Every structure is written in structure tokens, then in C-alpha cells.
PDB file of N, CA and C in Angstrom:
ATOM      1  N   UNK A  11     -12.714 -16.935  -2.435  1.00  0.00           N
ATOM      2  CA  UNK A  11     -11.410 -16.801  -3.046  1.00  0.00           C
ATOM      3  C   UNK A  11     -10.986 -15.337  -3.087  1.00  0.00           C
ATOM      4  N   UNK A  12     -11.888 -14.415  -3.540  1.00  0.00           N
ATOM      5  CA  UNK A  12     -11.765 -12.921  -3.539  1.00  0.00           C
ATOM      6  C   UNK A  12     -11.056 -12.316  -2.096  1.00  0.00           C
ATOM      7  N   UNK A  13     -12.106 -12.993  -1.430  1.00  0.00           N
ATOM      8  CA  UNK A  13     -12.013 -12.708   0.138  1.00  0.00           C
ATOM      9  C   UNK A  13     -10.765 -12.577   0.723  1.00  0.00           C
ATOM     10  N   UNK A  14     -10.027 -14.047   0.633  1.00  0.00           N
ATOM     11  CA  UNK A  14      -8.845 -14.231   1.056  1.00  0.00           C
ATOM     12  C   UNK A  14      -7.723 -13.617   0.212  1.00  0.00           C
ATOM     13  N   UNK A  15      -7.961 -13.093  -0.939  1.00  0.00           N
ATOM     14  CA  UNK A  15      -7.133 -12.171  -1.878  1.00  0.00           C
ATOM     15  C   UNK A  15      -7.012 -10.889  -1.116  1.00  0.00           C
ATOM     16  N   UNK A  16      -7.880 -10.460  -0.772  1.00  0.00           N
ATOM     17  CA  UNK A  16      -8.262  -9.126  -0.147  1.00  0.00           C
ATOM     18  C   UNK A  16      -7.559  -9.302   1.092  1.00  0.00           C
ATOM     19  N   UNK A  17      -7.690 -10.078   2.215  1.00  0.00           N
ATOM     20  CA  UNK A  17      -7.532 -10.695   3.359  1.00  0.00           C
ATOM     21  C   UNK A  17      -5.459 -10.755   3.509  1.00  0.00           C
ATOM     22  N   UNK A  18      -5.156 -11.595   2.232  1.00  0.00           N
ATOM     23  CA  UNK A  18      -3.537 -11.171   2.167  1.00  0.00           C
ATOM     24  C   UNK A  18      -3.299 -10.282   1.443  1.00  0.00           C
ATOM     25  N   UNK A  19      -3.867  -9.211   0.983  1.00  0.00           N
ATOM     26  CA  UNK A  19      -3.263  -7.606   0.209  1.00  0.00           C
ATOM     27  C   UNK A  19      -3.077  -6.389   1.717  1.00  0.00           C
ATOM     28  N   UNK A  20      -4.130  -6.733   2.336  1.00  0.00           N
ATOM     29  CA  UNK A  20      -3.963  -6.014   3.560  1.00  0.00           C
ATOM     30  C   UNK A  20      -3.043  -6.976   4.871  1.00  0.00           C
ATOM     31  N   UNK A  21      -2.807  -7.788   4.777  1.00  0.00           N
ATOM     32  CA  UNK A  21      -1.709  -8.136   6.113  1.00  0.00           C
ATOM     33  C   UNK A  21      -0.335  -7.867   5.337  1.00  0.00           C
ATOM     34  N   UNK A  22      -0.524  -8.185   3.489  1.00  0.00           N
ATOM     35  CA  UNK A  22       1.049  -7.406   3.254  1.00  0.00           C
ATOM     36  C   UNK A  22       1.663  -6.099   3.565  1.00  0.00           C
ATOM     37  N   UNK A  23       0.401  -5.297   3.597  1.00  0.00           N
ATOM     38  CA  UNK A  23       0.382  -3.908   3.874  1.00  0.00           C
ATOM     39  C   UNK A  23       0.571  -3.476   5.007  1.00  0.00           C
ATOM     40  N   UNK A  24       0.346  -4.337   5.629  1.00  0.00           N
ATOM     41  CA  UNK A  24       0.373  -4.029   7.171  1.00  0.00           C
ATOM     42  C   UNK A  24       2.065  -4.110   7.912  1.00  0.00           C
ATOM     43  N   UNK A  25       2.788  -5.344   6.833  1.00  0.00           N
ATOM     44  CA  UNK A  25       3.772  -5.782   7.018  1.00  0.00           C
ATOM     45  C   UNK A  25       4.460  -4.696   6.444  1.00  0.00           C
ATOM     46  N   UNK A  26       4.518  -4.090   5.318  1.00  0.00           N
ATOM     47  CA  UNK A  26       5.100  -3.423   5.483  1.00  0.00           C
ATOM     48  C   UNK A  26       5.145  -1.987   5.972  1.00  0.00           C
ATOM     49  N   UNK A  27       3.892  -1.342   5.931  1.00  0.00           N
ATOM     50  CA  UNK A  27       4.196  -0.602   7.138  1.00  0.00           C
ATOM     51  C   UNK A  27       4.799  -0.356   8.563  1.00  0.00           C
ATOM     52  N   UNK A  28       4.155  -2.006   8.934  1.00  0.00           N
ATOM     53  CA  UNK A  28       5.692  -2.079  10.218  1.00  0.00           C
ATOM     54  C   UNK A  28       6.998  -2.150   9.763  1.00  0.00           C
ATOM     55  N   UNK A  29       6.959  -2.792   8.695  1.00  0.00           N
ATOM     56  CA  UNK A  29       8.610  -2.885   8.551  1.00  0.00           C
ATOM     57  C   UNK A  29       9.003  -1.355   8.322  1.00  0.00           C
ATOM     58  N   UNK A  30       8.091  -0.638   7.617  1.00  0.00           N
ATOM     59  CA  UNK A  30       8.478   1.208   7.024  1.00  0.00           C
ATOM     60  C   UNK A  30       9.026   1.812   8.638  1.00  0.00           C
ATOM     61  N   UNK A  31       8.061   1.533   9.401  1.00  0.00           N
ATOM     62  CA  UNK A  31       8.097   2.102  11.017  1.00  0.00           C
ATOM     63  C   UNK A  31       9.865   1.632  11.411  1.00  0.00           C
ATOM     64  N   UNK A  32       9.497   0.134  11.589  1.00  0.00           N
ATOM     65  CA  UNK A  32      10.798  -0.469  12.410  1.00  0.00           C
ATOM     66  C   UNK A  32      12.093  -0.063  11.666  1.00  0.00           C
ATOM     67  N   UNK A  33      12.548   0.542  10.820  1.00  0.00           N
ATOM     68  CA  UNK A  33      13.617   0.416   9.931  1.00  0.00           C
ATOM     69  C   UNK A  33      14.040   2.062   9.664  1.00  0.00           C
ATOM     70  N   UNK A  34      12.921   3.099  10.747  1.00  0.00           N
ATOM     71  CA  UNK A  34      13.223   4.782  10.208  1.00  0.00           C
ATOM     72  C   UNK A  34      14.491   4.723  11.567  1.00  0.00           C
ATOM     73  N   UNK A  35      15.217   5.490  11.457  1.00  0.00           N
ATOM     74  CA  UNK A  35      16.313   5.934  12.638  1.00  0.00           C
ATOM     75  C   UNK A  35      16.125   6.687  13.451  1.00  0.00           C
ATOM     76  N   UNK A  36      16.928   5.858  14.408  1.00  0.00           N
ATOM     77  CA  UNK A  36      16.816   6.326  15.935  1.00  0.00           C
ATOM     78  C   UNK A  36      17.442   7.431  16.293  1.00  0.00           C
ATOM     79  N   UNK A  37      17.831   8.261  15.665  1.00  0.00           N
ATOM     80  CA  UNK A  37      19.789   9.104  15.190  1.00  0.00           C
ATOM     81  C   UNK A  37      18.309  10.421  15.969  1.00  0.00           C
ATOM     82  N   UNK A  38      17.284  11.121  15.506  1.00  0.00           N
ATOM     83  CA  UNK A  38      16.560  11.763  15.299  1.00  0.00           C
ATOM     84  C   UNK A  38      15.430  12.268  17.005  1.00  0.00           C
ATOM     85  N   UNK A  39      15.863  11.306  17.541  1.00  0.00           N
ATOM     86  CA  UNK A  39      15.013  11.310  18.556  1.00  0.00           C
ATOM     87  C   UNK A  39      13.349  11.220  18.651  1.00  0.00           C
ATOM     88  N   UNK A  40      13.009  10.872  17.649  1.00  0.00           N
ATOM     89  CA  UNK A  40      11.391  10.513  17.784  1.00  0.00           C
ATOM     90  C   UNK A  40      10.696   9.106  18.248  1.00  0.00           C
ATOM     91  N   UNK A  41       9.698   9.109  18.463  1.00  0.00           N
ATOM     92  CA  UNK A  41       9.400   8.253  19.193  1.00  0.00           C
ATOM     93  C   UNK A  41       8.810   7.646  18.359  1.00  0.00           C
ATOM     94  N   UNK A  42       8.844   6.240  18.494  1.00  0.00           N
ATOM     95  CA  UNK A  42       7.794   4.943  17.984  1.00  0.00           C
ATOM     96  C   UNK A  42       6.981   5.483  17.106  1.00  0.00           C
ATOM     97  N   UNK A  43       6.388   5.966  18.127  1.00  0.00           N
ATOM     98  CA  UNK A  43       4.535   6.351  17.581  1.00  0.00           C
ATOM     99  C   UNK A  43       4.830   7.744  17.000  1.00  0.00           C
ATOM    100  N   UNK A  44       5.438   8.377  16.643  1.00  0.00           N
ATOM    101  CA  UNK A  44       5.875   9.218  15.780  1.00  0.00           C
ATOM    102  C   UNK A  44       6.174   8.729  14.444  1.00  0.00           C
ATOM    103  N   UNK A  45       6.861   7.855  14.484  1.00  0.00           N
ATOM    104  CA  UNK A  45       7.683   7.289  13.454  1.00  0.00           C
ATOM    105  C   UNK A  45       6.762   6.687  12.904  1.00  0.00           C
ATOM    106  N   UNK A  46       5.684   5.846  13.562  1.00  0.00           N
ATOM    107  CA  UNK A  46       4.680   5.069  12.530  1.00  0.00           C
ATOM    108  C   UNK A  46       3.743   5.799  12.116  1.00  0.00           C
ATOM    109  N   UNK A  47       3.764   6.645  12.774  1.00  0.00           N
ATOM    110  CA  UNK A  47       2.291   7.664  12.068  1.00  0.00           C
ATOM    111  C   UNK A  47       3.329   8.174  10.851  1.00  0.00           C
ATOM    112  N   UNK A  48       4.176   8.917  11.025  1.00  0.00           N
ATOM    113  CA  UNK A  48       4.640   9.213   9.675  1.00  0.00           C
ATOM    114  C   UNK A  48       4.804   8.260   8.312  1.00  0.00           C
ATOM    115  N   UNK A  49       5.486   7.078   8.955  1.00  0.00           N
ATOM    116  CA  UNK A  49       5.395   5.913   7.931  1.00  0.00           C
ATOM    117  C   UNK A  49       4.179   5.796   7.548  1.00  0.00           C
ATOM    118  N   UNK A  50       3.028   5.383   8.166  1.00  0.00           N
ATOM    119  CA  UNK A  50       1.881   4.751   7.648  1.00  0.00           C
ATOM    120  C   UNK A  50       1.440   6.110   6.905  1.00  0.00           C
ATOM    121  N   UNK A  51       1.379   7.568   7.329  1.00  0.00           N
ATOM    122  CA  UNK A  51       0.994   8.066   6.366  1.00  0.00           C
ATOM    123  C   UNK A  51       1.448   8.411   4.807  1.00  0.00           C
ATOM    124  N   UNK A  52       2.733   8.464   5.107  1.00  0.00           N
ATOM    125  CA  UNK A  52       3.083   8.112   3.564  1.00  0.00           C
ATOM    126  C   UNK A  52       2.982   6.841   2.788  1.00  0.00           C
ATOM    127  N   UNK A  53       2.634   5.669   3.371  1.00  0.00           N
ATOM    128  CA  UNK A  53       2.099   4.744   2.815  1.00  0.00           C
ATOM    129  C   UNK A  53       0.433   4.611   2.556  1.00  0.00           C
ATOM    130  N   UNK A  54       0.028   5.771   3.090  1.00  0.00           N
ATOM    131  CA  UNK A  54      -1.757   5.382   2.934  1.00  0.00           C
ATOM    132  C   UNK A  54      -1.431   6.834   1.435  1.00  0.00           C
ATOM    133  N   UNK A  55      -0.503   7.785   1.580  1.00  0.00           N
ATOM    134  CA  UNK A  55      -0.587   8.705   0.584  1.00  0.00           C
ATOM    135  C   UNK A  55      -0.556   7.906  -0.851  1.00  0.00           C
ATOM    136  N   UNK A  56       0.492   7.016  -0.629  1.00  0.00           N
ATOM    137  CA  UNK A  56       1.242   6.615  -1.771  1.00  0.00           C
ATOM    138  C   UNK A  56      -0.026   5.639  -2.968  1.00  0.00           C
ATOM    139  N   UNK A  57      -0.786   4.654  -1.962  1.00  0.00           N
ATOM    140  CA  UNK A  57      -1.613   3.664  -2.073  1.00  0.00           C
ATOM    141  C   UNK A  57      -2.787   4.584  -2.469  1.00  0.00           C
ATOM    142  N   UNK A  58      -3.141   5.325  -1.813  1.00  0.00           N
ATOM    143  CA  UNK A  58      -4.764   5.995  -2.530  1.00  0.00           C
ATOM    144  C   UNK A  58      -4.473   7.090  -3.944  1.00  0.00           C
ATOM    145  N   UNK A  59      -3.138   7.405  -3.742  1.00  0.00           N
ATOM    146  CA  UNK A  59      -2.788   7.932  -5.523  1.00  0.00           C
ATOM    147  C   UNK A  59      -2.611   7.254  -6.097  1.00  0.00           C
ATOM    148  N   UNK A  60      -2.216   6.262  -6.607  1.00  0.00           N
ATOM    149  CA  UNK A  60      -1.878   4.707  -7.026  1.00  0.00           C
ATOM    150  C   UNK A  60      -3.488   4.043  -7.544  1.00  0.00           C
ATOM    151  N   UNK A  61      -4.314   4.183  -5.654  1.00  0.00           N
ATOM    152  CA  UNK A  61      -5.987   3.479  -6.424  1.00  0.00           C
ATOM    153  C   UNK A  61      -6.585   4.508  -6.976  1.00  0.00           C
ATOM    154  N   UNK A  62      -6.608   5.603  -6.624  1.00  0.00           N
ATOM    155  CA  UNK A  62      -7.383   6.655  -7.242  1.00  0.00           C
ATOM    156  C   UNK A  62      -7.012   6.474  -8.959  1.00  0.00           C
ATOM    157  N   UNK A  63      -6.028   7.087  -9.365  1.00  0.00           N
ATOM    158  CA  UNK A  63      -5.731   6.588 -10.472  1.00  0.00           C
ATOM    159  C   UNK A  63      -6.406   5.565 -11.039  1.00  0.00           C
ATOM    160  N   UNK A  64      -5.792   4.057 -10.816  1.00  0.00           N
ATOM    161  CA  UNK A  64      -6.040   3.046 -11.100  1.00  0.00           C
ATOM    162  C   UNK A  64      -8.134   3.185 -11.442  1.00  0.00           C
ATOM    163  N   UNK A  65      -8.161   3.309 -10.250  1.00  0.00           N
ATOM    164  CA  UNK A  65      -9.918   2.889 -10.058  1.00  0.00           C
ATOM    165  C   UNK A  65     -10.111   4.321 -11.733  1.00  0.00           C
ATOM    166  N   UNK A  66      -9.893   5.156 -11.582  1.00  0.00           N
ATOM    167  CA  UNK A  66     -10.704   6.899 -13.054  1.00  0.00           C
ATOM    168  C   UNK A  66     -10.493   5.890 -14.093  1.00  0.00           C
ATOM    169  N   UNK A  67      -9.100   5.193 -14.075  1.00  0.00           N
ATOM    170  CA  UNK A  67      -8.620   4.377 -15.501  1.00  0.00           C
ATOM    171  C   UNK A  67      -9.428   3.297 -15.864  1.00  0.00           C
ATOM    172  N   UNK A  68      -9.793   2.766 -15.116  1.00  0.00           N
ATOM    173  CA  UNK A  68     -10.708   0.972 -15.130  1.00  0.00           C
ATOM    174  C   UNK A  68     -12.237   1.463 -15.015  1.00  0.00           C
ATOM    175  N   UNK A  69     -12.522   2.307 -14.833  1.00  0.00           N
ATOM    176  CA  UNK A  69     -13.835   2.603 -14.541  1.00  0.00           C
ATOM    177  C   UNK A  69     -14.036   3.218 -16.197  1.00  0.00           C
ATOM    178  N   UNK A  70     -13.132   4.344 -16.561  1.00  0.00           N
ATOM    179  CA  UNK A  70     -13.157   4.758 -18.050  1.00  0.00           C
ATOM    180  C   UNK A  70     -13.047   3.629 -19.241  1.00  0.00           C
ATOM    181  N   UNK A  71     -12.263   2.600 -19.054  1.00  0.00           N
ATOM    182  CA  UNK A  71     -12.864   1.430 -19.557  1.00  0.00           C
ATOM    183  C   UNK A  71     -13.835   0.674 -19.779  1.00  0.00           C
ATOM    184  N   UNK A  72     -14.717   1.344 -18.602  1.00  0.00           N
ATOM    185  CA  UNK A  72     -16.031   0.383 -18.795  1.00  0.00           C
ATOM    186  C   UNK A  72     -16.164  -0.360 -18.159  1.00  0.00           C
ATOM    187  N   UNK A  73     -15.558  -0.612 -17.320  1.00  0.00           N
ATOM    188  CA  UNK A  73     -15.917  -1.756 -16.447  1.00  0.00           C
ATOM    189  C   UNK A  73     -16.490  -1.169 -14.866  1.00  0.00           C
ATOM    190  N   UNK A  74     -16.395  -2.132 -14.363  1.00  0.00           N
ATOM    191  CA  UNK A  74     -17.987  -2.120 -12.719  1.00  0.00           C
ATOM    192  C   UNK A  74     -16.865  -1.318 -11.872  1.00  0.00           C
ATOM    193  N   UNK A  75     -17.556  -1.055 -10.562  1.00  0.00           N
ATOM    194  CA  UNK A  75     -16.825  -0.793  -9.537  1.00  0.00           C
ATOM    195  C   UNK A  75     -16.453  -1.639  -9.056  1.00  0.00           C
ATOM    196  N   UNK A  76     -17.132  -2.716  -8.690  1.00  0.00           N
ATOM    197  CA  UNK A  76     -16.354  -4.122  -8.022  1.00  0.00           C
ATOM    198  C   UNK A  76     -15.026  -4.288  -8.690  1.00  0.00           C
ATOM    199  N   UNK A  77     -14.984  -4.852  -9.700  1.00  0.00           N
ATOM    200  CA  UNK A  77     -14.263  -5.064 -10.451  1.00  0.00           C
ATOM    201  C   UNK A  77     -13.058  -4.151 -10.716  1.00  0.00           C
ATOM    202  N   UNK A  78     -13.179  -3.000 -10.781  1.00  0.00           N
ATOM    203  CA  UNK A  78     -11.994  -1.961 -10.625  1.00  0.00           C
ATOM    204  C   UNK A  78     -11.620  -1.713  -9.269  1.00  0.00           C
ATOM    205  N   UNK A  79     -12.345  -1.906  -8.118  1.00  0.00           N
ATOM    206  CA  UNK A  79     -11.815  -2.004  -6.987  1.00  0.00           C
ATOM    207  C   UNK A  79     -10.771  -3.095  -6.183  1.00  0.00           C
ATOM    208  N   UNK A  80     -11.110  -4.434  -6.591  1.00  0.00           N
ATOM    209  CA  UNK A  80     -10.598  -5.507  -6.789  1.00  0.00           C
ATOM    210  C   UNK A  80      -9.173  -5.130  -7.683  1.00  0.00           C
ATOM    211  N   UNK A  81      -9.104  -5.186  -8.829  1.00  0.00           N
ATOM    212  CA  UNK A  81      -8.125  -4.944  -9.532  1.00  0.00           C
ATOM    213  C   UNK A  81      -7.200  -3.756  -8.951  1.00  0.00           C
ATOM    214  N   UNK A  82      -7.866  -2.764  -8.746  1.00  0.00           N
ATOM    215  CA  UNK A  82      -6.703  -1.667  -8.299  1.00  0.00           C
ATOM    216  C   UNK A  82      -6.376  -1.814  -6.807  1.00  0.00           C
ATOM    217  N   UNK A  83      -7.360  -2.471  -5.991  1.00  0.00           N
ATOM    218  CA  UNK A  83      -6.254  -2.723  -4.209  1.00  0.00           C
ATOM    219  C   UNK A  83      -5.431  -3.523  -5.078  1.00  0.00           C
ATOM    220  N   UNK A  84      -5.460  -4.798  -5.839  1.00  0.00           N
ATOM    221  CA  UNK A  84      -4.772  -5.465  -6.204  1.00  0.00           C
ATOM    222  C   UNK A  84      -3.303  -5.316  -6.291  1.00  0.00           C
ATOM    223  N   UNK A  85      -3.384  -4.436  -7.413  1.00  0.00           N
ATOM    224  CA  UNK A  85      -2.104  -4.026  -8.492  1.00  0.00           C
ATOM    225  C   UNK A  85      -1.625  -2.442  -7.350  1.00  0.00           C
ATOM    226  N   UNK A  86      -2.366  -2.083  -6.881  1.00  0.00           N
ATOM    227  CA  UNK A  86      -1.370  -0.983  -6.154  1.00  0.00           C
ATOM    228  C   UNK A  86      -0.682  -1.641  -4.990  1.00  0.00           C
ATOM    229  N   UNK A  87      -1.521  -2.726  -4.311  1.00  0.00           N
ATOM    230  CA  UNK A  87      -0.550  -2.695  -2.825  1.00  0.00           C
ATOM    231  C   UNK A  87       0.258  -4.069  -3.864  1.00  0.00           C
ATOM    232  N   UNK A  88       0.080  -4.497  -4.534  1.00  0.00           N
ATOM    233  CA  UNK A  88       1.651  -4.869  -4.861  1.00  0.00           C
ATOM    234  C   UNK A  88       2.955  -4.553  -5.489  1.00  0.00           C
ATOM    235  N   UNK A  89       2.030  -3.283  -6.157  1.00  0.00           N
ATOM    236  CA  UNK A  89       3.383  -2.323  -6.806  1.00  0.00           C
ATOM    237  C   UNK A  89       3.910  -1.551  -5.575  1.00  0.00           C
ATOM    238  N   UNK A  90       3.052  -1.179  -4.742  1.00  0.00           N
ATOM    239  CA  UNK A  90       3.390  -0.516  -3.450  1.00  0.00           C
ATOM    240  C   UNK A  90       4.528  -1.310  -2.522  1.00  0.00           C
ATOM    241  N   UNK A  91       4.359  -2.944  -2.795  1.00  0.00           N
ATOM    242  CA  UNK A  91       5.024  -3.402  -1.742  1.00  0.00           C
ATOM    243  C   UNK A  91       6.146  -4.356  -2.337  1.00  0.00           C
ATOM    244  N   UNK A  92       6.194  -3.882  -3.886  1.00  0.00           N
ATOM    245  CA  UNK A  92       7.746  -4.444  -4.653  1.00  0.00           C
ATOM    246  C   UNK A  92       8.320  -3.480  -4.293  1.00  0.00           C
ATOM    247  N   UNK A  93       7.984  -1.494  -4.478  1.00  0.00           N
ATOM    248  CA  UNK A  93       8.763  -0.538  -4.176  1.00  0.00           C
ATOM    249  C   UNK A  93       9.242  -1.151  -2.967  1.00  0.00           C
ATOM    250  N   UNK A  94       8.775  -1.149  -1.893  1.00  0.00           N
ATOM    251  CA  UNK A  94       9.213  -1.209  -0.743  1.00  0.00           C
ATOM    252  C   UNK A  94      10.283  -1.966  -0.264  1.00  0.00           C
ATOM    253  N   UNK A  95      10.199  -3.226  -0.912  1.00  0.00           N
ATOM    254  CA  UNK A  95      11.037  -4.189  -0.602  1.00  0.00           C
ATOM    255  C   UNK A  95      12.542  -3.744  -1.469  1.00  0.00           C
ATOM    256  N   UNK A  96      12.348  -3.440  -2.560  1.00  0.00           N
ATOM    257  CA  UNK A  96      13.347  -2.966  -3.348  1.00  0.00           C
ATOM    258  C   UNK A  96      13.872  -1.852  -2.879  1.00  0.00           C
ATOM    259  N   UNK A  97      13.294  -0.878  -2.168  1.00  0.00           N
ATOM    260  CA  UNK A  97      13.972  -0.136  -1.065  1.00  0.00           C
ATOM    261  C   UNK A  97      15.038  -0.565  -0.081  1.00  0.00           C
ATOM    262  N   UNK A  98      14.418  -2.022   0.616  1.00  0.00           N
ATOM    263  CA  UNK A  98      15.130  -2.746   1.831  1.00  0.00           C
ATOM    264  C   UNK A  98      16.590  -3.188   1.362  1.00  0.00           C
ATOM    265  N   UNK A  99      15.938  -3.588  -0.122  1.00  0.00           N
ATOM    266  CA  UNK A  99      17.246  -3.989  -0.491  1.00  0.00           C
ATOM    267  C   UNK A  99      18.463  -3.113  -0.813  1.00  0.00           C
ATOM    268  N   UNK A 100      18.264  -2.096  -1.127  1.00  0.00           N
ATOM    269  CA  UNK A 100      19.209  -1.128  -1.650  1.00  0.00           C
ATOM    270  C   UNK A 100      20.005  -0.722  -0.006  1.00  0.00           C
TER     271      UNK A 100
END
């Protein structure tokens, strides 16, 4: 059950990173693979400040690493990927 939790936190992520890629402008002249390296890196920035955080906070609680690891991919790539969408929409 974990597994497949884990399994759809990363194909959401993935989704939207392509979507971050497919949706930067063409106005600029860069290429594809320009554009996704930039996207994905501000999405891997955004996500490991988000778990980093998350994981100092849950761990200072007392609780395991499993368990704060679980919880924080959790809660970041979906706060990560409401921002995002709420972006699309605007």
C-alpha cells in the first residue's frame, strides 16, 4: 500500500514537471532541453526545501525516519503540486 503511495507521488511529480517544461515560452528562444532542465530544477529546489524542513520537524517530534520520510514526500509533493496547478489556473 505504501509502495503504490510512493509509486503515484512520483508520476505526479513527474507530471508536473512536464507540464512546468511544456507550458515555459517559446517568445525566448531556448530549447526543450533547456527549458526542462530549468523547470525540473526549480522543482527539485522547491521539493527538497519543503522535505528538508518537513523531515528536522517530524524527526524533532520523535518520530522514525521511515515514518517522517513517508509523511514529508507525502505532504510536500502535494503541496508542491496544488501550487502548481493553481498556477495553471491563474
Amino acid at each position: 500500500m505504501e509502495a503504490s503511495k510512493k509509486l503515484v507521488a512520483v508520476f505526479l511529480v513527474c507530471i508536473v514537471m512536464i507540464s512546468s517544461s511544456v507550458h515555459v515560452s517559446m517568445a525566448d528562444g531556448e530549447s526543450n532541453a533547456e527549458k526542462f532542465k530549468k523547470a525540473f530544477t526549480v522543482a527539485a529546489t522547491e521539493y527538497t526545501v519543503c522535505y528538508n524542513i518537513c523531515q528536522k520537524i517530524c524527526s524533532d517530534a520523535g518520530f522514525g525516519y521511515t515514518h517522517c520520510e513517508m509523511k514529508c514526500d507525502e505532504d510536500c509533493t502535494a503541496r508542491l503540486l496544488k501550487e502548481r496547478l493553481q498556477n495553471m489556473k491563474n
